Amino acid sequence: MRNLLMVLVALGLGTKRHWHIFIAIFLGVVLGAWFPYNPESPTFMHHAFEVVGQMFIRLIAMLAIPLIISSLLIGINSLGDGRQLGKMGVKTVMYFGLTMIISATVAALIGFYVDPGARIPEGFDLASGFVPFKPTAEAVHITSIRDLLLNLIPQNPFESLARRDLVPVIIFTLMFGTATAFIGDTARPFVAFFEAVFAATMRIVDWVMIFAVPGVFALTFTAISHSGVGIFYKMMPFMGAVLLALLIQILIVYPLLLYVLARVNFMNLYRAISEAILVAFGTASSSATLPVTLACIERRGGVSNRIASFVLPAGVSMNMNGTTMFEVIAVMFLAQLYGIPLTLTVIISIVILAIIASIGAAGVPAAGMITMSIILNGIGGFRPEQVLEGLSLLWAVDRILDMCRTTVNVIDDCVVATLIASSEGELNRELLKSGDSWEDVV
Ligand code: ASP
C-alpha cells in the first residue's frame, strides 16, 4: 500500500494538474472500497471526507448562478442583432436535438440487445444496508410532464433563483438578454455590469480550483464507501449496459460527429477539456462543473467566447446525453426485470420520454433518477411496489453511474459548442491543436 502511494505521488508531482485530479479519483475509489461506510458506526474519517467533499461542491456550485446569468447575457448581447440571435438559437437547438436523438437511440439498442434485466445473478434480492444519497431540493420537484412544462416559466424569477431552479432562470435570462440586445445602447451599462460579474466569477473559479484535488478525492471516497462493493456485483449487467452505452457515445458517436461536421480530432478536444471531465466525474454535477468547462473550452478548446458563453450555460441543464442514456436503459432494465413487454411502441415512448425527462433534469447529483418518474408514469404497467423496489435497486448504484453520465453530459455540451463554433468560423484550430502550450485551467 505504501509503495503504491509513493509511486502515485511520484507520478503526480511535476505533472499537469489534471493528473493530480485523476490520481485523487483513483485513490478515492481504492480507499473508499477499502473502508466501507457503516451507518451504525460511522468513523471520523468518513465524516471528515464527506464534509471536505461537500465544501468543495458548495464552493463551485455557488458560482454556477452568477456564471450562468452573466455569461448568457454577455453571450446573447455579443450575438448582436435579432437575426443573428435567431440563427444561433435555431442552430443550438438543432445540434442539441441531434445528439439527444442519437444518444437515446444508442441506449435503446443497447438496452434491447444486452437485456440487462434478464442477466442479473441468481438469488437477487433487494440491496440491503446501502445508504442512498439524498437528492437535493433542486432535484426533486419535477415528476410529470405537466410539472415540467409549467416549471419552464418562472412565476417569480427571484424565487427560482433562490431555489437554484436553473431551467426557469435560464429561460428568463434568455428573454431578458434578447430584450437588452434589442434596446441597443441603452442596455450598455447593464451589460458592462455583467461583464464585470463574469470576469470576477471566473477569477474566483481559479482560486477555488486550488482545492480540486482534495475535493474530488473526498467526493469519490464518500461515493464509493457509501455504496459498498457487493451491490456492484449484483447490478453488474445493468451497470455494464449503461457504461457500454456511454462509452459508445464518447468513443464513436462524438468522434464521428466532430470529424464529419467539423474536421476536428476528438482527442484534441478531450485533452483540452480533461479538467472539466475529471471535475464532472468527481462532483456528479454538470452545473457545478460549468465554470471549469467554460475555462477549458475557451482557453484551450479554441471556441470563441461568443459561442461558449451562449451554448454551454444553455446546455448545462437542457442537453444531457448521459442522463438520457441512463434513463432509457434504467427503465428498460426495470421493464425486463418485471416482465413488462418491450414492444416497439413502448421503446419509442421510453426514448421520447427520456429525452423530455433529461431536458427537465437539473445539472445536480441524482437529478436523472428523479425525473425518471416521468418515464415510469408515462409508460405505466409497473405495480407501485415494483416501482419502489426497482428504484431502490437503482439508487444503490446511482452515484457511481451519476459520476459517469455527468461526464458525458459535460463532454456533450463541449462537442456541440465546438461544432457550432466550427460552423460559424469561430473555432481557433491552432489553439485546439497546440496542447503543449495550453495554460493550466485548474
Ligand atoms: N448529475 C447529472 C448532471 O449534473 C444529472 C443526472 O442526475 O443525470 O449532469
Short mmCIF file of C-alpha atoms and ligand atoms in Angstrom, two decimals:
data_model
loop_
_atom_site.label_atom_id
_atom_site.label_comp_id
_atom_site.label_asym_id
_atom_site.label_seq_id
_atom_site.Cartn_x
_atom_site.Cartn_y
_atom_site.Cartn_z
CA MET A 1 0.00 0.00 0.00
CA ARG A 2 2.75 2.41 1.00
CA ASN A 3 4.69 1.65 -2.15
CA LEU A 4 1.61 2.20 -4.26
CA LEU A 5 1.11 5.57 -2.62
CA MET A 6 4.75 6.53 -3.21
CA VAL A 7 4.53 5.59 -6.87
CA LEU A 8 1.36 7.59 -7.28
CA VAL A 9 2.83 10.60 -5.53
CA ALA A 10 5.96 10.39 -7.67
CA LEU A 11 3.85 10.10 -10.79
CA GLY A 12 1.71 13.01 -9.73
CA LEU A 13 4.39 15.50 -8.85
CA GLY A 14 5.68 17.62 -11.63
CA THR A 15 2.92 16.63 -13.99
CA LYS A 16 -0.10 18.63 -15.07
CA ARG A 17 -2.83 19.32 -12.57
CA HIS A 18 -5.37 17.09 -14.29
CA TRP A 19 -3.17 14.11 -13.45
CA HIS A 20 -3.36 15.12 -9.83
CA ILE A 21 -7.15 15.04 -10.04
CA PHE A 22 -7.03 11.72 -11.83
CA ILE A 23 -4.87 10.25 -9.09
CA ALA A 24 -7.20 11.73 -6.48
CA ILE A 25 -10.11 9.89 -8.12
CA PHE A 26 -8.15 6.65 -8.27
CA LEU A 27 -7.18 6.89 -4.60
CA GLY A 28 -10.76 7.80 -3.71
CA VAL A 29 -12.01 4.62 -5.39
CA VAL A 30 -9.38 2.37 -3.80
CA LEU A 31 -9.64 3.78 -0.28
CA GLY A 32 -13.44 4.07 -0.50
CA ALA A 33 -13.68 0.35 -1.29
CA TRP A 34 -11.16 -0.38 1.47
CA PHE A 35 -13.03 1.50 4.19
CA PRO A 36 -16.75 0.94 3.61
CA TYR A 37 -19.13 3.25 5.41
CA ASN A 38 -21.13 1.64 8.16
CA PRO A 39 -24.21 3.72 9.07
CA GLU A 40 -24.28 2.15 12.55
CA SER A 41 -20.78 3.25 13.47
CA PRO A 42 -19.60 5.96 11.12
CA THR A 43 -15.98 6.89 11.64
CA PHE A 44 -14.46 10.32 11.98
CA MET A 45 -12.66 9.81 8.68
CA HIS A 46 -15.93 9.22 6.80
CA HIS A 47 -17.47 12.32 8.33
CA ALA A 48 -14.40 14.40 7.65
CA PHE A 49 -14.14 13.43 3.99
CA GLU A 50 -17.84 13.96 3.50
CA VAL A 51 -17.51 17.49 4.81
CA VAL A 52 -14.42 18.22 2.69
CA GLY A 53 -16.24 16.95 -0.42
CA GLN A 54 -19.35 18.98 0.35
CA MET A 55 -17.27 22.10 0.93
CA PHE A 56 -15.71 21.74 -2.49
CA ILE A 57 -19.06 21.14 -4.20
CA ARG A 58 -20.53 24.17 -2.46
CA LEU A 59 -17.59 26.34 -3.43
CA ILE A 60 -18.07 25.62 -7.09
CA ALA A 61 -21.85 25.35 -7.01
CA MET A 62 -22.11 28.86 -5.55
CA LEU A 63 -20.52 30.18 -8.71
CA ALA A 64 -22.95 28.49 -11.09
CA ILE A 65 -25.76 31.07 -10.88
CA PRO A 66 -23.67 34.23 -11.36
CA LEU A 67 -21.80 32.48 -14.16
CA ILE A 68 -24.85 31.23 -15.99
CA ILE A 69 -26.62 34.57 -15.84
CA SER A 70 -23.63 36.72 -16.71
CA SER A 71 -22.33 34.51 -19.48
CA LEU A 72 -25.74 34.06 -21.09
CA LEU A 73 -26.39 37.80 -21.04
CA ILE A 74 -22.98 38.60 -22.47
CA GLY A 75 -23.32 35.79 -24.99
CA ILE A 76 -26.66 36.99 -26.28
CA ASN A 77 -25.51 40.58 -26.46
CA SER A 78 -22.40 39.72 -28.37
CA LEU A 79 -24.53 37.95 -30.94
CA GLY A 80 -25.80 41.39 -31.85
CA ASP A 81 -28.99 41.76 -33.79
CA GLY A 82 -32.13 39.65 -33.65
CA ARG A 83 -31.37 37.78 -36.88
CA GLN A 84 -28.01 36.51 -35.63
CA LEU A 85 -29.58 35.57 -32.35
CA GLY A 86 -32.38 33.64 -34.01
CA LYS A 87 -29.92 31.83 -36.24
CA MET A 88 -27.75 30.85 -33.31
CA GLY A 89 -30.74 29.77 -31.24
CA VAL A 90 -32.02 27.51 -34.01
CA LYS A 91 -28.57 26.04 -34.60
CA THR A 92 -28.07 25.29 -30.92
CA VAL A 93 -31.45 23.60 -30.59
CA MET A 94 -30.74 21.56 -33.74
CA TYR A 95 -27.39 20.29 -32.51
CA PHE A 96 -28.74 19.57 -29.02
CA GLY A 97 -31.63 17.69 -30.63
CA LEU A 98 -29.33 15.71 -32.90
CA THR A 99 -27.11 14.46 -30.06
CA MET A 100 -30.14 13.73 -27.89
CA ILE A 101 -31.83 11.59 -30.52
CA ILE A 102 -28.65 9.68 -31.27
CA SER A 103 -27.94 9.06 -27.59
CA ALA A 104 -31.46 7.84 -26.83
CA THR A 105 -31.39 5.52 -29.86
CA VAL A 106 -27.99 4.06 -28.99
CA ALA A 107 -29.17 3.48 -25.41
CA ALA A 108 -32.38 1.79 -26.58
CA LEU A 109 -30.40 -0.56 -28.84
CA ILE A 110 -28.01 -1.46 -26.02
CA GLY A 111 -30.87 -1.89 -23.56
CA PHE A 112 -32.65 -4.19 -26.00
CA TYR A 113 -29.74 -6.35 -27.12
CA VAL A 114 -27.81 -6.55 -23.84
CA ASP A 115 -31.09 -7.24 -22.00
CA PRO A 116 -29.61 -6.42 -18.56
CA GLY A 117 -32.84 -7.22 -16.68
CA ALA A 118 -32.60 -10.86 -17.74
CA ARG A 119 -28.97 -11.23 -16.80
CA ILE A 120 -28.80 -10.42 -13.13
CA PRO A 121 -27.22 -13.13 -10.98
CA GLU A 122 -29.31 -15.79 -9.23
CA GLY A 123 -30.56 -15.12 -5.72
CA PHE A 124 -31.04 -11.46 -6.44
CA ASP A 125 -32.66 -9.60 -3.60
CA LEU A 126 -33.14 -6.04 -2.56
CA ALA A 127 -29.92 -4.28 -1.77
CA SER A 128 -29.57 -4.30 1.97
CA GLY A 129 -27.61 -1.94 4.10
CA PHE A 130 -26.77 0.55 1.40
CA VAL A 131 -27.10 4.22 2.08
CA PRO A 132 -28.58 6.04 -0.87
CA PHE A 133 -27.56 9.61 -1.47
CA LYS A 134 -30.30 12.04 -0.67
CA PRO A 135 -31.18 14.09 -3.73
CA THR A 136 -31.00 17.82 -3.17
CA ALA A 137 -34.10 20.01 -3.19
CA GLU A 138 -33.48 21.24 -6.74
CA ALA A 139 -33.58 17.70 -7.99
CA VAL A 140 -36.90 16.60 -6.59
CA HIS A 141 -39.83 18.57 -7.76
CA ILE A 142 -40.36 17.51 -11.38
CA THR A 143 -42.15 14.21 -11.68
CA SER A 144 -44.60 14.67 -14.56
CA ILE A 145 -44.71 16.32 -17.97
CA ARG A 146 -47.23 18.80 -16.61
CA ASP A 147 -44.81 19.93 -13.88
CA LEU A 148 -42.03 20.04 -16.42
CA LEU A 149 -43.94 22.34 -18.77
CA LEU A 150 -45.17 24.65 -16.04
CA ASN A 151 -41.74 24.78 -14.49
CA LEU A 152 -40.29 26.23 -17.68
CA ILE A 153 -41.96 29.56 -16.94
CA PRO A 154 -40.91 31.20 -13.70
CA GLN A 155 -43.71 32.82 -11.75
CA ASN A 156 -41.15 34.76 -9.84
CA PRO A 157 -37.61 34.69 -11.28
CA PHE A 158 -36.12 35.58 -7.90
CA GLU A 159 -37.80 32.63 -6.26
CA SER A 160 -36.40 30.34 -8.97
CA LEU A 161 -33.01 31.90 -8.39
CA ALA A 162 -33.17 31.31 -4.67
CA ARG A 163 -34.23 27.70 -5.24
CA ARG A 164 -31.41 27.24 -7.75
CA ASP A 165 -34.01 26.15 -10.24
CA LEU A 166 -31.87 26.59 -13.32
CA VAL A 167 -34.20 25.93 -16.23
CA PRO A 168 -36.65 28.79 -15.46
CA VAL A 169 -33.68 31.01 -14.61
CA ILE A 170 -32.11 30.27 -17.99
CA ILE A 171 -35.38 30.93 -19.80
CA PHE A 172 -35.85 34.25 -18.03
CA THR A 173 -32.25 35.23 -18.72
CA LEU A 174 -32.62 34.30 -22.39
CA MET A 175 -35.67 36.55 -22.69
CA PHE A 176 -34.07 39.36 -20.75
CA GLY A 177 -30.86 39.10 -22.73
CA THR A 178 -32.76 39.16 -26.00
CA ALA A 179 -34.59 42.28 -24.87
CA THR A 180 -31.32 44.02 -23.99
CA ALA A 181 -29.94 43.10 -27.41
CA PHE A 182 -32.93 44.83 -28.97
CA ILE A 183 -32.76 48.04 -26.96
CA GLY A 184 -29.13 48.56 -28.02
CA ASP A 185 -27.06 51.31 -26.42
CA THR A 186 -29.44 51.91 -23.52
CA ALA A 187 -28.53 48.46 -22.23
CA ARG A 188 -24.77 49.04 -22.42
CA PRO A 189 -24.17 49.88 -18.71
CA PHE A 190 -26.26 46.88 -17.72
CA VAL A 191 -24.25 44.55 -19.94
CA ALA A 192 -20.99 46.09 -18.72
CA PHE A 193 -22.04 45.28 -15.18
CA PHE A 194 -22.48 41.62 -16.11
CA GLU A 195 -19.16 41.59 -17.93
CA ALA A 196 -17.58 42.52 -14.61
CA VAL A 197 -19.61 39.85 -12.80
CA PHE A 198 -18.40 37.26 -15.30
CA ALA A 199 -14.75 38.25 -15.05
CA ALA A 200 -14.78 38.33 -11.26
CA THR A 201 -16.55 34.98 -11.00
CA MET A 202 -14.03 33.34 -13.32
CA ARG A 203 -11.28 34.67 -11.09
CA ILE A 204 -12.91 33.01 -8.10
CA VAL A 205 -13.06 29.79 -10.14
CA ASP A 206 -9.29 29.89 -10.47
CA TRP A 207 -8.95 30.21 -6.70
CA VAL A 208 -11.48 27.51 -5.89
CA MET A 209 -9.79 25.07 -8.25
CA ILE A 210 -6.80 25.02 -5.94
CA PHE A 211 -8.98 22.73 -3.82
CA ALA A 212 -9.94 20.46 -6.70
CA VAL A 213 -7.58 17.65 -5.73
CA PRO A 214 -8.65 17.16 -2.08
CA GLY A 215 -12.26 17.97 -3.02
CA VAL A 216 -12.53 15.40 -5.77
CA PHE A 217 -10.71 12.80 -3.69
CA ALA A 218 -13.12 13.29 -0.78
CA LEU A 219 -16.20 13.13 -3.04
CA THR A 220 -15.06 9.93 -4.72
CA PHE A 221 -14.12 8.33 -1.42
CA THR A 222 -17.55 9.14 0.03
CA ALA A 223 -19.40 7.85 -3.03
CA ILE A 224 -17.59 4.52 -3.08
CA SER A 225 -17.53 3.93 0.66
CA HIS A 226 -21.29 4.57 0.88
CA SER A 227 -22.27 2.26 -1.96
CA GLY A 228 -20.22 -0.71 -0.81
CA VAL A 229 -18.80 -3.10 -3.35
CA GLY A 230 -21.23 -6.05 -3.15
CA ILE A 231 -24.10 -4.29 -4.86
CA PHE A 232 -21.91 -3.68 -7.88
CA TYR A 233 -21.61 -7.39 -8.45
CA LYS A 234 -25.38 -7.86 -8.42
CA MET A 235 -26.05 -4.89 -10.62
CA MET A 236 -23.15 -5.58 -12.96
CA PRO A 237 -25.26 -6.36 -16.06
CA PHE A 238 -27.19 -3.12 -15.67
CA MET A 239 -24.15 -1.03 -14.88
CA GLY A 240 -22.25 -2.68 -17.73
CA ALA A 241 -25.02 -1.81 -20.18
CA VAL A 242 -25.07 1.84 -19.09
CA LEU A 243 -21.29 2.12 -19.22
CA LEU A 244 -21.17 0.49 -22.64
CA ALA A 245 -23.73 2.97 -23.98
CA LEU A 246 -21.83 5.93 -22.52
CA LEU A 247 -18.57 4.65 -23.99
CA ILE A 248 -20.11 4.25 -27.44
CA GLN A 249 -21.27 7.84 -27.23
CA ILE A 250 -17.84 9.13 -26.19
CA LEU A 251 -15.67 6.93 -28.37
CA ILE A 252 -17.75 6.51 -31.52
CA VAL A 253 -20.62 8.98 -31.81
CA TYR A 254 -18.87 12.19 -30.76
CA PRO A 255 -15.63 11.44 -32.63
CA LEU A 256 -17.66 10.83 -35.79
CA LEU A 257 -19.75 13.97 -35.37
CA LEU A 258 -16.65 16.04 -34.67
CA TYR A 259 -14.80 14.67 -37.64
CA VAL A 260 -17.60 14.67 -40.17
CA LEU A 261 -19.15 18.02 -39.25
CA ALA A 262 -16.10 19.98 -38.15
CA ARG A 263 -12.95 18.04 -39.13
CA VAL A 264 -11.87 18.05 -35.50
CA ASN A 265 -9.88 15.22 -33.95
CA PHE A 266 -11.81 14.24 -30.81
CA MET A 267 -8.59 13.55 -28.90
CA ASN A 268 -7.61 17.20 -29.15
CA LEU A 269 -10.94 18.28 -27.74
CA TYR A 270 -10.97 15.68 -24.96
CA ARG A 271 -7.46 16.71 -23.94
CA ALA A 272 -8.48 20.35 -23.91
CA ILE A 273 -11.39 19.68 -21.58
CA SER A 274 -9.73 16.99 -19.44
CA GLU A 275 -10.05 19.01 -16.22
CA ALA A 276 -13.75 19.55 -16.83
CA ILE A 277 -14.16 15.83 -17.47
CA LEU A 278 -12.49 14.95 -14.19
CA VAL A 279 -14.33 17.56 -12.17
CA ALA A 280 -17.63 16.37 -13.67
CA PHE A 281 -16.77 12.82 -12.67
CA GLY A 282 -15.83 13.87 -9.16
CA THR A 283 -18.79 16.14 -8.49
CA ALA A 284 -21.58 14.42 -10.48
CA SER A 285 -22.92 17.87 -11.22
CA SER A 286 -22.65 19.46 -14.62
CA SER A 287 -23.76 22.86 -13.41
CA ALA A 288 -21.12 22.82 -10.68
CA THR A 289 -18.59 21.91 -13.35
CA LEU A 290 -19.66 24.73 -15.67
CA PRO A 291 -17.00 27.23 -14.56
CA VAL A 292 -14.25 24.73 -15.38
CA THR A 293 -15.94 23.71 -18.62
CA LEU A 294 -16.09 27.32 -19.78
CA ALA A 295 -12.46 27.92 -18.89
CA CYS A 296 -11.30 24.78 -20.72
CA ILE A 297 -13.32 25.26 -23.87
CA GLU A 298 -12.31 28.89 -24.34
CA ARG A 299 -8.71 28.90 -23.14
CA ARG A 300 -7.75 25.61 -24.78
CA GLY A 301 -10.57 24.30 -26.94
CA GLY A 302 -10.40 27.41 -29.11
CA VAL A 303 -14.16 28.03 -29.03
CA SER A 304 -14.93 31.76 -29.15
CA ASN A 305 -16.34 33.41 -26.06
CA ARG A 306 -19.42 34.42 -28.06
CA ILE A 307 -20.34 30.79 -28.74
CA ALA A 308 -19.16 29.21 -25.48
CA SER A 309 -20.96 31.70 -23.29
CA PHE A 310 -24.20 31.01 -25.11
CA VAL A 311 -24.10 27.27 -25.74
CA LEU A 312 -22.60 25.94 -22.51
CA PRO A 313 -24.88 27.61 -19.96
CA ALA A 314 -27.92 26.64 -22.02
CA GLY A 315 -26.65 23.09 -22.46
CA VAL A 316 -25.74 22.55 -18.86
CA SER A 317 -29.22 21.75 -17.75
CA MET A 318 -31.01 21.12 -21.01
CA ASN A 319 -28.68 18.97 -23.07
CA MET A 320 -27.76 15.82 -21.18
CA ASN A 321 -26.96 12.82 -23.33
CA GLY A 322 -25.54 10.85 -20.42
CA THR A 323 -28.73 11.29 -18.43
CA THR A 324 -30.91 10.37 -21.42
CA MET A 325 -28.93 7.16 -21.94
CA PHE A 326 -29.05 6.23 -18.28
CA GLU A 327 -32.80 6.79 -18.10
CA VAL A 328 -33.56 4.78 -21.23
CA ILE A 329 -31.55 1.78 -20.04
CA ALA A 330 -32.79 2.04 -16.43
CA VAL A 331 -36.43 1.95 -17.48
CA MET A 332 -35.81 -0.88 -19.94
CA PHE A 333 -33.97 -2.76 -17.20
CA LEU A 334 -36.94 -2.43 -14.84
CA ALA A 335 -39.33 -3.50 -17.59
CA GLN A 336 -37.21 -6.59 -18.30
CA LEU A 337 -36.89 -7.34 -14.59
CA TYR A 338 -40.65 -7.23 -14.03
CA GLY A 339 -41.67 -8.87 -17.28
CA ILE A 340 -43.23 -5.84 -18.95
CA PRO A 341 -43.11 -6.49 -22.71
CA LEU A 342 -40.84 -4.10 -24.55
CA THR A 343 -42.73 -3.66 -27.79
CA LEU A 344 -41.52 -1.17 -30.37
CA THR A 345 -44.18 1.31 -29.25
CA VAL A 346 -43.08 1.04 -25.63
CA ILE A 347 -39.43 1.51 -26.60
CA ILE A 348 -40.23 4.56 -28.72
CA SER A 349 -42.25 6.02 -25.83
CA ILE A 350 -39.32 5.42 -23.48
CA VAL A 351 -36.96 7.15 -25.92
CA ILE A 352 -39.19 10.22 -26.31
CA LEU A 353 -39.99 10.48 -22.61
CA ALA A 354 -36.32 10.05 -21.68
CA ILE A 355 -35.38 12.98 -23.90
CA ILE A 356 -38.05 15.10 -22.20
CA ALA A 357 -37.06 13.87 -18.74
CA SER A 358 -33.39 14.65 -19.29
CA ILE A 359 -34.20 18.14 -20.51
CA GLY A 360 -36.10 18.62 -17.26
CA ALA A 361 -33.27 17.29 -15.09
CA ALA A 362 -31.16 19.90 -13.34
CA GLY A 363 -27.38 19.63 -13.56
CA VAL A 364 -27.10 18.38 -9.99
CA PRO A 365 -26.39 14.95 -8.49
CA ALA A 366 -29.22 12.41 -8.78
CA ALA A 367 -31.47 14.67 -10.87
CA GLY A 368 -31.71 11.98 -13.55
CA MET A 369 -33.08 9.45 -11.06
CA ILE A 370 -35.82 11.84 -10.04
CA THR A 371 -37.03 12.85 -13.47
CA MET A 372 -37.11 9.17 -14.41
CA SER A 373 -40.53 9.01 -12.80
CA ILE A 374 -41.77 11.00 -15.82
CA ILE A 375 -40.96 7.94 -17.93
CA LEU A 376 -42.27 5.40 -15.43
CA ASN A 377 -45.56 7.30 -15.11
CA GLY A 378 -45.66 7.81 -18.86
CA ILE A 379 -45.36 4.19 -19.94
CA GLY A 380 -47.28 2.74 -16.98
CA GLY A 381 -47.57 -1.00 -16.41
CA PHE A 382 -45.48 -1.15 -13.23
CA ARG A 383 -47.13 -2.03 -9.93
CA PRO A 384 -46.37 0.54 -7.18
CA GLU A 385 -44.30 -1.94 -5.16
CA GLN A 386 -42.28 -2.78 -8.26
CA VAL A 387 -41.52 0.88 -8.82
CA LEU A 388 -40.42 1.19 -5.21
CA GLU A 389 -38.27 -1.92 -5.28
CA GLY A 390 -36.83 -1.17 -8.71
CA LEU A 391 -35.95 2.37 -7.79
CA SER A 392 -34.21 1.29 -4.61
CA LEU A 393 -32.03 -1.04 -6.64
CA LEU A 394 -31.13 1.78 -8.95
CA TRP A 395 -30.48 4.17 -6.08
CA ALA A 396 -27.93 1.75 -4.68
CA VAL A 397 -25.68 2.20 -7.69
CA ASP A 398 -26.79 5.61 -8.78
CA ARG A 399 -23.96 7.74 -7.50
CA ILE A 400 -21.30 5.88 -9.45
CA LEU A 401 -23.35 5.92 -12.64
CA ASP A 402 -24.19 9.56 -12.00
CA MET A 403 -20.49 10.38 -11.99
CA CYS A 404 -20.14 8.67 -15.36
CA ARG A 405 -23.24 10.13 -17.01
CA THR A 406 -22.39 13.64 -15.79
CA THR A 407 -19.04 13.27 -17.53
CA VAL A 408 -20.87 12.51 -20.77
CA ASN A 409 -23.24 15.44 -20.18
CA VAL A 410 -20.29 17.80 -19.96
CA ILE A 411 -18.44 16.33 -22.96
CA ASP A 412 -21.69 16.55 -24.92
CA ASP A 413 -22.01 20.31 -24.36
CA CYS A 414 -18.39 20.82 -25.36
CA VAL A 415 -18.88 18.81 -28.54
CA VAL A 416 -21.91 20.90 -29.51
CA ALA A 417 -20.05 24.14 -28.71
CA THR A 418 -17.15 23.00 -30.91
CA LEU A 419 -19.44 22.02 -33.79
CA ILE A 420 -21.24 25.34 -33.68
CA ALA A 421 -18.01 27.32 -33.36
CA SER A 422 -16.62 25.49 -36.39
CA SER A 423 -19.73 26.12 -38.46
CA GLU A 424 -19.59 29.82 -37.55
CA GLY A 425 -15.88 30.08 -38.38
CA GLU A 426 -15.14 30.81 -34.71
CA LEU A 427 -13.03 27.82 -33.79
CA ASN A 428 -9.37 28.58 -33.18
CA ARG A 429 -7.96 25.32 -34.57
CA GLU A 430 -4.36 26.28 -33.89
CA LEU A 431 -5.10 26.73 -30.20
CA LEU A 432 -7.06 23.47 -30.05
CA LYS A 433 -4.13 21.56 -31.53
CA SER A 434 -1.35 23.22 -29.59
CA GLY A 435 -1.66 21.01 -26.50
CA ASP A 436 1.77 21.75 -25.12
CA SER A 437 1.33 25.48 -24.90
CA TRP A 438 -2.08 25.46 -23.19
CA GLU A 439 -2.35 27.36 -19.96
CA ASP A 440 -3.33 25.46 -16.81
CA VAL A 441 -7.02 25.77 -16.14
CA VAL A 442 -7.13 24.37 -12.65
N1 ASP B 1 -25.88 14.60 -12.29
C1 ASP B 1 -26.25 14.89 -13.63
C2 ASP B 1 -25.63 16.21 -14.04
O1 ASP B 1 -25.38 17.05 -13.25
C3 ASP B 1 -27.71 14.89 -13.85
C4 ASP B 1 -28.22 13.50 -13.61
O2 ASP B 1 -28.51 13.14 -12.47
O3 ASP B 1 -28.30 12.72 -14.56
O4 ASP B 1 -25.36 16.43 -15.18
#
